[in-house]
Amino acid sequence: MKIYKRSPIDREVTFKAPYYECHACNDSGIIHNSDGLINHHLPDYDMTDSGKRSGGHDLALICYCAAANAKYDEDNQLICKGYRELDNTIRNNVGVNIDIDVVREIHNMRKEGWTKTTKVMNKVIHQNNKNGEKNLINCSPEIQKVKDQLANFTIKSL
């Protein structure tokens, strides 16, 4: 068995949310808006004048977590530059700051979302395994919503 694969029994009985130190940026140093949470605080962030997502036309929002900072080894040699200087300014103006309390709120909301998702998924998996079902046929409204959204999903060519 390949070391990066979960065992079949583990895949069938558990759902595991991704692990991040920082859910605001998923440990990348750049706060993402894939779920639209940034728009609760910056309504026009990455939006066109017509109200559609523009997909990266606005400046990056730089996180405050360790992933955004330079990393040094034990000899104080630079390993990774990061997005922030030692004085917390943003290196080469690659992005902008947003209020740290907003970043904390986004982190907490995403972390709570993964906790809820994990509970729902594990409950559904447990119920289906208990009933001898292998597919998520009798699923929660949340899962059914995603299934419905994906039913007609097509990848658009560039």
PDB file of N, CA and C in Angstrom, residues 60-62 83-85 87-97:
ATOM      1  N   ALA A  60      -3.756  41.037  -3.468  1.00  0.00           N
ATOM      2  CA  ALA A  60      -3.839  39.927  -2.515  1.00  0.00           C
ATOM      3  C   ALA A  60      -3.978  40.473  -1.099  1.00  0.00           C
ATOM      4  N   LEU A  61      -4.716  39.750  -0.272  1.00  0.00           N
ATOM      5  CA  LEU A  61      -4.858  40.092   1.138  1.00  0.00           C
ATOM      6  C   LEU A  61      -3.870  39.221   1.903  1.00  0.00           C
ATOM      7  N   ILE A  62      -2.891  39.870   2.519  1.00  0.00           N
ATOM      8  CA  ILE A  62      -1.813  39.137   3.186  1.00  0.00           C
ATOM      9  C   ILE A  62      -2.210  38.827   4.623  1.00  0.00           C
ATOM     10  N   TYR A  83       5.742  36.869   2.767  1.00  0.00           N
ATOM     11  CA  TYR A  83       5.141  38.091   2.218  1.00  0.00           C
ATOM     12  C   TYR A  83       5.394  39.305   3.101  1.00  0.00           C
ATOM     13  N   ARG A  84       5.831  39.081   4.332  1.00  0.00           N
ATOM     14  CA  ARG A  84       6.041  40.185   5.274  1.00  0.00           C
ATOM     15  C   ARG A  84       7.510  40.302   5.666  1.00  0.00           C
ATOM     16  N   GLU A  85       7.923  41.551   5.876  1.00  0.00           N
ATOM     17  CA  GLU A  85       9.259  41.833   6.393  1.00  0.00           C
ATOM     18  C   GLU A  85       9.252  41.633   7.909  1.00  0.00           C
ATOM     19  N   ASP A  87       9.536  43.805  10.138  1.00  0.00           N
ATOM     20  CA  ASP A  87       8.761  44.865  10.787  1.00  0.00           C
ATOM     21  C   ASP A  87       7.263  44.761  10.470  1.00  0.00           C
ATOM     22  N   ASN A  88       6.851  43.656   9.874  1.00  0.00           N
ATOM     23  CA  ASN A  88       5.463  43.336   9.544  1.00  0.00           C
ATOM     24  C   ASN A  88       4.929  44.072   8.317  1.00  0.00           C
ATOM     25  N   THR A  89       5.773  44.853   7.635  1.00  0.00           N
ATOM     26  CA  THR A  89       5.318  45.470   6.387  1.00  0.00           C
ATOM     27  C   THR A  89       5.294  44.403   5.297  1.00  0.00           C
ATOM     28  N   ILE A  90       4.510  44.665   4.279  1.00  0.00           N
ATOM     29  CA  ILE A  90       4.376  43.690   3.205  1.00  0.00           C
ATOM     30  C   ILE A  90       5.507  43.875   2.209  1.00  0.00           C
ATOM     31  N   ARG A  91       6.205  42.789   1.941  1.00  0.00           N
ATOM     32  CA  ARG A  91       7.374  42.779   1.056  1.00  0.00           C
ATOM     33  C   ARG A  91       6.975  43.149  -0.374  1.00  0.00           C
ATOM     34  N   ASN A  92       7.674  44.076  -0.960  1.00  0.00           N
ATOM     35  CA  ASN A  92       7.513  44.470  -2.364  1.00  0.00           C
ATOM     36  C   ASN A  92       6.078  44.834  -2.746  1.00  0.00           C
ATOM     37  N   ASN A  93       5.284  45.248  -1.772  1.00  0.00           N
ATOM     38  CA  ASN A  93       3.892  45.647  -2.042  1.00  0.00           C
ATOM     39  C   ASN A  93       3.119  44.595  -2.837  1.00  0.00           C
ATOM     40  N   VAL A  94       3.315  43.320  -2.505  1.00  0.00           N
ATOM     41  CA  VAL A  94       2.642  42.239  -3.228  1.00  0.00           C
ATOM     42  C   VAL A  94       1.175  42.098  -2.830  1.00  0.00           C
ATOM     43  N   GLY A  95       0.766  42.802  -1.793  1.00  0.00           N
ATOM     44  CA  GLY A  95      -0.611  42.724  -1.330  1.00  0.00           C
ATOM     45  C   GLY A  95      -0.892  43.815  -0.328  1.00  0.00           C
ATOM     46  N   VAL A  96      -2.005  43.681   0.368  1.00  0.00           N
ATOM     47  CA  VAL A  96      -2.419  44.686   1.345  1.00  0.00           C
ATOM     48  C   VAL A  96      -2.843  44.016   2.646  1.00  0.00           C
ATOM     49  N   ASN A  97      -2.869  44.825   3.703  1.00  0.00           N
ATOM     50  CA  ASN A  97      -3.370  44.381   5.000  1.00  0.00           C
ATOM     51  C   ASN A  97      -4.869  44.592   5.076  1.00  0.00           C
TER      52      ASN A  97
END
